[in-house]
Amino acid sequence: MDRITQWLSSQDVPPDLTIRIADSIFPLHKAVMVPRCGYIRRAVASATKDPSAAVELDLSALPGGADAFEKAARYCYGANFEITARNAAALRCAAAFLDMQHPADLARRVEEFLAQAGLRALPSAVTVLRSCEALLPAADELGIVRRAADAVALRICNEALFPTRTPPGWWTAELAALSPASFQKVVTALRCRRADPRVLANAASAYAELALAEVLADPRDREDQRALLESVVDVLPSAADAPIPAAFLCRLLHAAVTTEASAKTCRDLELRVAAVLDQATAGDLLGVALDGAGERVRNTDTVRRVIAAFVERQEASSESRRSRRASLSGGAEPDPGAMEKVARMVDELAAELATEESLAISKFVGVAGAVPKEARASHDCVYRAVDIYLKTHPSLDEIEREKVCSVMDPLKLSYQARLHASQNKRLPLQAVLSALYYDQLKLRSGADGGWDTQTAAGKARAQARADASLARENEALRSELARMRAFVSGMQPSKGSGSSRSAAAGKKASFLGSVSRTLSRLNPFKGGWAKDTASIADGGGRHSRDTMPHVVKPKRRRFSIS
């Protein structure tokens, strides 16, 4: 064949084989192409029975087109050319199509290049995978797509474990050149290699971020943007495989709504956002609610569906947790504070939406009321949102204002909020009466020692009542002691007979016993007095020890007068 090639190149031999591929025409020689290409040999044999007759063949179905066939023909003629990551897959498909079965055929040379250089580095492997996108299904049938995707996944895992460049996530930019279908094959290969979920999440976020930037760059080409966005959402890994950040998912959802993507794509993104809603902020959801220009509130229905999907997930998780333990079912136990966190976020969002003058009552109530009332420990934040909405829309009638206030529960307002609500002229009369009624109810409950004493105001009122009671007891004790001092100071020592002294002593003892009994009733530590000692006469020598009655002496106590 080398001699034939040299002879053809040295002499002006007219071509007898014409190959047509689209608009390209290649005048060749059967003596060179037929021995090395089984496909051309069979086509020439079926086209004419005269070996010397000229033949024209149409090879427009050749993978890789005219460029790949030109290099294959140069290989057959012995000319030099370079195999690169860009043309390796096309040459391999062209060699398979032409059935080049020479011992040193083109297919084997391409396979050696892929093994030694083409798939050894991440950029070249991505280039090979990208070049296969125009060679389907031939590249897929030859296994080039699978090998290239697996090589990309392997290099990504190696870079995640042992970074070779800075910054460590440089490899995410390499994926931007891939089509959504090729990226999906890379994600599948990463799953097969059991890559870390963070690697999957970073790859998916970076790829979708680049695609989103392309979608938002030119808002005029809406059809292509919609197709690109839908294809990107379809290839995103599930939340179980790769938890994508909530803020980015909200941006994707906003882009999907703005570009009027399919209902399936929007619903998929709504469920993805609902799965991580407790990680989002009010600003993230506000971005979803705004229009494409970011100025007007338009997409409140989308936000309401996201919140409703989150509440439904939480209720299903709670039901499952009540039926069986999460450790036995193998599922992850939900965060018990997620619902309360989302409720606070929804209240903040409702306060932001309330400033929109064109926002209908049904839209406001749909968002603020999407979270159950019992999910909020306090309704102060939702009351603030209601007050902002009523202030922004002063022309509402009584029934409309009552509908706005239906999202809050006056019973769950704090004391300061109830005080503000009772003086708020923007609230409907029913809401004001409810605030006053519940405030009086809690005051009475606090007076009876009820649950209102747990609040700061209730504790202060209880302490004031205790101080007043103690002051009254001290005043009564002070009055009784003053009477006793006045009586004792008015007594004069008598110089009469012994009988008169005994009578005076008896009267003194009787009076002291009365005072003692009075003080005993006022004493909070009463019970230490066993018996009255008023009947014991002075001068114990008048009675013998045998006849003396058993007396329990009272303990000496010190009474404090405050």
XYZ file of C-alpha atoms in Angstrom:
562
model
C 0.000 0.000 0.000
C 2.899 2.345 0.618
C 4.176 1.693 -2.903
C 0.714 2.292 -4.338
C 0.400 5.546 -2.444
C 3.810 6.715 -3.643
C 2.957 5.771 -7.209
C -0.346 7.661 -7.058
C 1.316 10.736 -5.657
C 4.207 10.656 -8.136
C 2.084 10.232 -11.274
C -0.942 12.149 -12.312
C -3.431 9.297 -11.991
C -7.023 10.394 -12.517
C -9.371 9.634 -9.553
C -11.943 6.922 -10.047
C -13.783 7.230 -6.708
C -15.771 10.311 -5.740
C -17.075 10.676 -2.188
C -19.780 13.257 -1.528
C -20.566 14.390 2.043
C -23.103 17.209 2.161
C -21.502 20.034 0.160
C -17.996 18.544 0.234
C -16.619 16.402 -2.615
C -13.526 14.190 -2.312
C -11.929 12.799 -5.561
C -10.111 9.624 -4.491
C -8.756 6.356 -5.867
C -10.300 2.958 -5.431
C -6.848 1.372 -5.256
C -6.210 3.220 -1.959
C -9.600 3.322 -0.293
C -11.077 -0.065 -1.150
C -8.399 -2.239 0.550
C -8.594 -0.257 3.846
C -12.316 0.511 4.108
C -14.720 -2.395 4.163
C -17.730 -0.091 3.823
C -16.372 1.495 0.608
C -15.387 -1.902 -0.768
C -18.913 -3.233 -0.399
C -20.441 -0.023 -1.766
C -18.202 -0.063 -4.851
C -18.939 -3.733 -5.485
C -22.671 -3.119 -5.361
C -22.465 0.032 -7.508
C -20.704 -1.444 -10.568
C -19.313 -4.751 -11.815
C -16.538 -3.099 -13.841
C -13.470 -2.644 -11.643
C -12.161 0.144 -13.845
C -15.352 2.199 -13.888
C -15.564 5.385 -11.828
C -17.849 5.290 -8.790
C -19.524 8.082 -6.824
C -20.726 7.425 -3.282
C -22.734 9.576 -0.860
C -21.441 9.250 2.718
C -23.463 12.038 4.314
C -24.411 9.640 7.142
C -20.776 9.360 8.227
C -20.380 10.418 11.931
C -18.206 13.471 12.150
C -19.023 14.663 8.654
C -16.512 15.901 6.119
C -13.803 16.751 8.683
C -13.684 13.235 10.075
C -13.700 11.662 6.579
C -10.901 13.956 5.402
C -8.623 12.724 8.189
C -9.640 9.129 7.573
C -8.794 9.511 3.871
C -5.453 11.146 4.727
C -4.721 8.180 6.979
C -5.484 5.811 4.100
C -3.140 7.775 1.808
C -0.418 7.748 4.464
C -0.481 11.476 5.163
C 0.239 12.795 8.658
C -2.378 14.452 10.865
C -2.827 15.062 14.593
C -5.247 13.216 16.821
C -6.576 15.549 19.542
C -9.250 15.445 22.220
C -11.534 17.370 19.885
C -11.398 14.941 16.949
C -10.613 11.649 18.661
C -14.255 10.624 19.145
C -15.166 11.636 15.571
C -12.233 9.644 14.130
C -13.179 6.622 16.197
C -16.774 6.786 14.961
C -15.660 7.347 11.351
C -13.295 4.383 11.518
C -16.093 2.194 12.818
C -18.494 3.440 10.132
C -15.977 2.857 7.308
C -15.048 -0.542 8.749
C -11.329 0.112 8.640
C -9.936 -3.346 9.485
C -6.258 -2.904 8.643
C -3.891 -4.328 11.320
C -2.666 -0.779 12.012
C -6.058 0.757 11.467
C -7.260 4.155 12.576
C -9.540 2.819 15.313
C -6.679 1.294 17.251
C -4.615 4.449 17.032
C -7.529 6.484 18.415
C -8.064 4.022 21.278
C -4.391 4.303 22.214
C -4.663 8.090 22.250
C -7.748 8.048 24.488
C -6.126 5.664 26.954
C -2.786 7.465 27.123
C -3.784 11.127 26.831
C -7.376 11.928 25.922
C -9.018 10.697 29.161
C -6.130 11.224 31.555
C -6.981 14.809 32.554
C -10.246 16.490 33.421
C -10.194 19.239 30.731
C -9.406 16.792 27.927
C -11.962 14.271 29.191
C -14.607 17.021 29.229
C -13.588 17.957 25.672
C -13.962 14.355 24.508
C -17.363 14.076 26.183
C -18.517 17.321 24.633
C -17.378 16.209 21.164
C -19.560 13.105 21.521
C -22.705 15.253 21.656
C -22.685 15.608 17.849
C -21.847 11.944 17.272
C -24.837 10.277 18.907
C -25.880 7.506 18.788
C -22.659 6.164 17.225
C -20.439 7.421 20.084
C -22.825 5.937 22.637
C -22.885 2.549 20.909
C -19.068 2.446 20.827
C -18.927 3.233 24.576
C -17.019 6.476 24.118
C -19.666 8.507 25.978
C -19.673 6.185 28.968
C -15.891 6.091 29.169
C -15.580 9.854 28.867
C -18.266 10.515 31.507
C -16.653 8.019 33.866
C -13.280 9.665 33.323
C -14.762 13.074 34.141
C -16.385 11.704 37.304
C -13.129 10.056 38.387
C -11.143 13.254 37.939
C -13.772 15.246 39.847
C -13.624 12.824 42.786
C -9.827 13.011 42.791
C -9.907 16.811 42.740
C -12.401 16.873 45.607
C -10.119 14.684 47.715
C -6.729 15.987 46.586
C -6.966 19.399 44.905
C -4.257 20.069 42.334
C -5.178 23.689 41.580
C -6.490 26.735 43.321
C -9.228 27.509 44.048
C -10.257 23.964 45.009
C -13.537 24.195 43.092
C -11.925 25.147 39.772
C -13.281 21.994 38.174
C -16.887 23.224 38.341
C -16.189 25.720 35.548
C -15.102 22.873 33.263
C -18.609 21.424 33.357
C -20.122 24.554 31.845
C -19.202 23.398 28.325
C -21.352 20.271 28.598
C -24.906 19.958 27.409
C -27.571 18.971 29.963
C -27.602 15.420 28.562
C -23.843 15.080 28.967
C -23.982 16.574 32.448
C -26.629 14.032 33.366
C -24.225 11.246 32.347
C -21.545 12.785 34.568
C -23.995 12.899 37.502
C -24.875 9.251 36.906
C -21.182 8.338 36.878
C -20.653 10.273 40.133
C -23.492 8.346 41.746
C -22.006 5.046 40.569
C -18.705 6.037 42.165
C -20.567 6.979 45.373
C -19.238 10.512 45.351
C -19.726 12.715 48.385
C -23.138 14.473 48.318
C -21.358 17.802 48.640
C -19.463 17.088 45.420
C -22.749 16.362 43.650
C -24.323 19.491 45.100
C -21.372 21.679 44.089
C -21.334 20.241 40.567
C -25.092 20.679 40.124
C -25.135 24.181 41.610
C -22.199 25.375 39.539
C -23.623 23.943 36.320
C -27.092 25.342 36.966
C -25.609 28.701 37.978
C -23.814 29.031 34.659
C -26.907 27.966 32.779
C -29.009 30.440 34.773
C -26.596 33.258 33.944
C -26.985 32.401 30.270
C -30.770 32.375 30.620
C -30.889 35.774 32.296
C -28.294 37.334 29.972
C -30.634 37.767 26.992
C -34.332 38.008 27.932
C -35.389 38.268 24.285
C -34.739 34.666 23.293
C -37.441 33.262 25.563
C -37.919 29.942 23.746
C -34.271 28.847 23.929
C -34.011 30.025 27.524
C -37.059 28.001 28.482
C -35.677 24.852 26.835
C -32.278 25.281 28.495
C -33.788 25.887 31.923
C -36.110 22.894 31.678
C -33.258 20.619 30.625
C -31.075 21.857 33.497
C -33.829 21.255 36.066
C -34.389 17.755 34.709
C -30.768 16.733 35.319
C -30.487 18.144 38.854
C -29.852 15.388 41.413
C -32.495 14.695 44.004
C -32.414 16.328 47.432
C -31.407 12.999 48.981
C -28.374 12.727 46.685
C -27.282 16.359 46.749
C -28.916 19.043 48.936
C -28.757 22.139 46.739
C -28.834 25.476 48.635
C -32.300 26.953 49.102
C -31.272 30.411 47.920
C -30.130 29.069 44.549
C -33.256 26.947 44.146
C -35.360 30.062 44.748
C -33.464 31.829 41.985
C -34.077 28.911 39.646
C -37.763 28.949 40.516
C -37.977 32.665 39.847
C -36.296 32.166 36.454
C -38.657 29.316 35.622
C -41.711 31.418 36.407
C -40.301 34.409 34.525
C -39.520 32.404 31.389
C -42.906 30.649 31.613
C -41.392 27.190 31.872
C -43.557 24.096 31.786
C -45.841 23.252 34.699
C -43.768 20.131 35.393
C -40.554 22.152 35.724
C -42.159 24.749 37.991
C -43.761 22.098 40.187
C -40.467 20.217 40.473
C -38.697 23.370 41.620
C -41.508 24.230 44.058
C -41.146 20.832 45.726
C -37.360 21.199 45.836
C -37.662 24.598 47.530
C -40.266 23.238 49.960
C -37.879 20.446 50.976
C -35.281 23.003 52.190
C -37.579 25.916 53.028
C -36.350 26.078 56.624
C -32.924 27.041 55.214
C -34.291 29.904 53.106
C -34.808 33.511 54.129
C -37.632 35.960 53.604
C -35.520 37.670 50.940
C -35.239 34.411 48.982
C -39.006 33.966 48.887
C -39.517 37.647 48.145
C -37.319 37.201 45.062
C -39.650 34.431 43.903
C -42.700 36.645 44.402
C -41.338 39.577 42.380
C -41.632 39.934 38.630
C -38.793 39.643 36.132
C -37.693 43.230 36.708
C -37.722 42.723 40.478
C -40.031 45.664 41.124
C -43.616 44.444 41.442
C -45.137 41.573 43.411
C -46.617 39.123 40.934
C -45.965 35.505 41.914
C -47.595 35.180 45.339
C -49.415 32.019 44.247
C -46.074 30.311 43.668
C -44.888 31.304 47.145
C -48.136 30.087 48.682
C -47.783 26.682 46.985
C -44.203 26.357 48.233
C -45.244 27.099 51.828
C -48.226 24.742 51.575
C -45.969 21.963 50.263
C -43.602 22.500 53.214
C -46.469 22.357 55.719
C -47.737 19.175 54.084
C -44.278 17.588 54.335
C -44.037 18.524 58.012
C -47.462 17.119 58.806
C -46.627 13.878 56.986
C -43.318 13.634 58.874
C -45.044 14.253 62.195
C -47.619 11.590 61.419
C -44.895 9.129 60.473
C -42.961 9.958 63.622
C -46.003 9.314 65.758
C -46.664 5.975 64.103
C -43.144 4.611 64.398
C -39.702 5.715 65.442
C -37.481 7.211 62.760
C -34.637 4.898 63.725
C -36.740 1.861 62.983
C -38.101 3.196 59.704
C -34.693 4.287 58.507
C -35.803 7.868 57.795
C -34.270 11.037 59.086
C -36.168 12.656 61.910
C -37.382 16.147 60.940
C -36.305 19.237 62.820
C -39.044 20.055 65.363
C -38.225 23.761 65.156
C -38.428 23.933 61.358
C -42.117 24.834 61.357
C -41.656 27.679 63.834
C -38.657 28.955 61.865
C -40.639 28.966 58.626
C -43.555 30.677 60.400
C -41.284 33.553 61.440
C -39.932 33.784 57.901
C -43.461 33.847 56.439
C -44.422 36.651 58.838
C -41.418 38.672 57.678
C -42.328 37.976 54.059
C -45.949 38.997 54.672
C -44.763 42.277 56.173
C -42.714 42.942 53.028
C -45.572 42.018 50.705
C -47.999 44.191 52.687
C -46.297 47.334 51.415
C -47.453 46.532 47.853
C -50.461 48.753 47.183
C -51.812 46.532 44.404
C -51.665 43.352 46.507
C -55.148 41.881 46.858
C -56.496 40.777 50.226
C -56.774 37.170 49.034
C -53.089 37.181 48.017
C -51.982 38.561 51.386
C -54.179 36.172 53.345
C -53.061 33.258 51.139
C -49.392 33.817 51.996
C -49.747 34.813 55.668
C -52.317 32.106 56.338
C -50.413 29.313 54.589
C -48.770 28.439 57.919
C -51.143 27.066 60.598
C -51.898 29.451 63.466
C -50.738 26.912 66.032
C -47.264 26.899 64.444
C -46.624 30.382 65.836
C -45.733 30.649 69.512
C -46.565 34.364 69.348
C -48.628 36.286 66.818
C -46.845 39.604 67.302
C -45.016 39.357 63.948
C -48.121 38.495 61.940
C -49.964 41.317 63.740
C -47.225 43.660 62.532
C -47.767 42.441 58.951
C -51.518 42.953 59.318
C -51.028 46.458 60.657
C -48.711 47.343 57.746
C -51.249 46.055 55.232
C -54.069 48.047 56.846
C -51.893 51.153 56.902
C -50.991 50.696 53.207
C -54.651 50.130 52.271
C -56.624 52.695 54.323
C -59.769 52.506 52.163
C -60.824 48.997 53.256
C -64.247 48.582 54.796
C -65.009 46.757 58.043
C -65.570 43.333 56.445
C -62.372 43.537 54.402
C -60.363 44.518 57.472
C -61.835 41.589 59.371
C -60.727 39.289 56.553
C -57.191 40.674 56.757
C -57.150 40.133 60.539
C -58.343 36.533 60.188
C -54.727 35.334 59.859
C -53.887 36.242 63.479
C -55.153 35.082 66.872
C -55.542 37.864 69.511
C -55.172 35.255 72.260
C -51.531 34.719 71.227
C -50.538 38.383 71.289
C -48.156 39.586 73.977
C -49.265 42.136 76.565
C -47.606 44.995 74.680
C -49.148 43.850 71.379
C -52.618 43.588 72.961
C -52.193 47.044 74.436
C -51.228 48.394 71.014
C -54.097 46.542 69.306
C -56.661 47.889 71.793
C -55.669 51.431 70.779
C -55.187 50.735 67.046
C -57.868 52.592 65.086
C -56.987 50.728 61.887
C -58.165 47.401 63.268
C -61.789 46.368 62.906
C -64.009 46.654 65.976
C -64.165 42.904 66.452
C -60.366 42.612 66.646
C -60.164 45.475 69.160
C -62.866 43.920 71.340
C -61.116 40.555 71.176
C -57.849 42.121 72.305
C -59.583 43.902 75.197
C -61.539 40.803 76.173
C -58.510 38.552 76.234
C -56.504 41.159 78.126
C -59.163 41.355 80.851
C -59.432 37.568 80.871
C -55.718 37.212 81.430
C -55.762 39.883 84.131
C -58.446 37.960 85.992
C -56.611 34.714 85.501
C -53.512 36.358 86.952
C -55.537 37.618 89.965
C -56.666 34.066 90.645
C -53.147 32.762 90.411
C -53.674 31.474 86.889
C -51.287 31.118 84.016
C -50.990 34.897 83.495
C -48.724 35.055 86.547
C -46.090 33.497 84.371
C -45.809 36.737 82.413
C -43.814 39.713 83.668
C -46.927 41.792 84.294
C -48.609 38.926 86.140
C -45.603 38.388 88.374
C -45.482 42.095 89.217
C -49.160 42.115 90.152
C -48.754 38.997 92.339
C -45.766 40.556 94.121
C -47.732 43.776 94.774
C -50.619 41.798 96.289
C -48.217 39.905 98.563
C -46.569 43.158 99.701
C -49.951 44.720 100.486
C -51.036 41.703 102.559
C -47.784 41.761 104.544
C -48.167 45.500 105.165
C -51.676 44.985 106.575
C -50.448 42.252 108.939
C -47.572 44.427 110.142
C -49.937 47.332 110.767
C -52.247 45.170 112.867
C -49.294 43.863 114.882
C -47.949 47.392 115.406
C -51.355 48.583 116.675
C -51.683 45.705 119.148
C -48.180 46.252 120.518
C -48.837 49.964 120.963
C -51.928 49.177 123.042
C -49.916 46.800 125.191
C -47.187 49.393 125.814
C -49.747 52.030 126.722
C -51.408 49.712 129.258
C -48.132 48.615 130.865
C -46.773 52.156 131.108
C -50.035 53.308 132.820
C -49.823 50.718 135.621
C -48.417 51.968 138.985
C -46.967 49.668 141.741
C -49.556 49.252 144.483
C -48.690 49.497 148.301
C -51.773 47.706 149.550
C -52.205 44.326 151.189
C -51.085 41.030 149.830
C -54.554 40.281 148.607
C -54.589 43.481 146.577
C -51.191 42.614 145.115
C -52.496 39.169 144.182
C -55.524 40.675 142.477
C -53.336 43.111 140.550
C -50.995 40.312 139.577
C -53.985 38.249 138.432
C -55.283 41.125 136.316
C -51.805 41.659 134.856
C -51.425 38.002 134.029
C -54.884 37.884 132.489
C -54.149 40.895 130.271
C -50.765 39.504 129.199
C -52.430 36.221 128.285
C -54.923 38.060 126.115
C -52.125 39.956 124.380
C -50.202 36.705 123.946
C -53.165 35.006 122.319
C -53.639 37.964 119.951
C -49.992 37.932 118.945
C -50.194 34.181 118.499
C -52.989 34.589 115.970
C -50.967 37.172 114.041
C -47.755 35.151 114.223
C -47.147 33.244 110.953
C -45.144 30.680 112.856
C -47.892 29.851 115.304
C -48.157 26.296 116.548
C -45.173 26.503 118.906
C -47.460 27.656 121.706
C -48.717 24.502 123.514
C -50.667 25.850 126.438
C -51.725 29.165 127.956
C -49.592 30.288 130.924
C -51.924 32.966 132.291
C -53.157 30.753 135.160
C -49.694 30.389 136.725
C -49.399 32.633 139.797
C -46.343 34.591 140.744
C -44.136 33.146 143.504
C -44.076 29.468 142.814
C -43.392 28.688 146.521
C -47.104 28.580 147.340
C -47.499 25.201 145.655
C -45.517 22.086 146.211
C -43.783 20.279 143.367
C -46.211 17.379 143.645
C -49.274 19.569 143.323
C -47.850 21.943 140.664
C -49.581 21.430 137.359
C -47.491 20.450 134.304
C -46.703 23.616 132.410
C -45.223 23.835 128.914
C -43.302 27.048 128.726
C -43.745 28.969 125.550
C -40.741 29.413 123.371
C -39.329 32.870 123.414
C -39.925 34.428 120.000
C -38.861 37.727 118.667
C -41.436 39.630 116.684
C -40.181 42.060 114.135
C -42.115 45.254 113.647
C -41.586 46.712 110.209
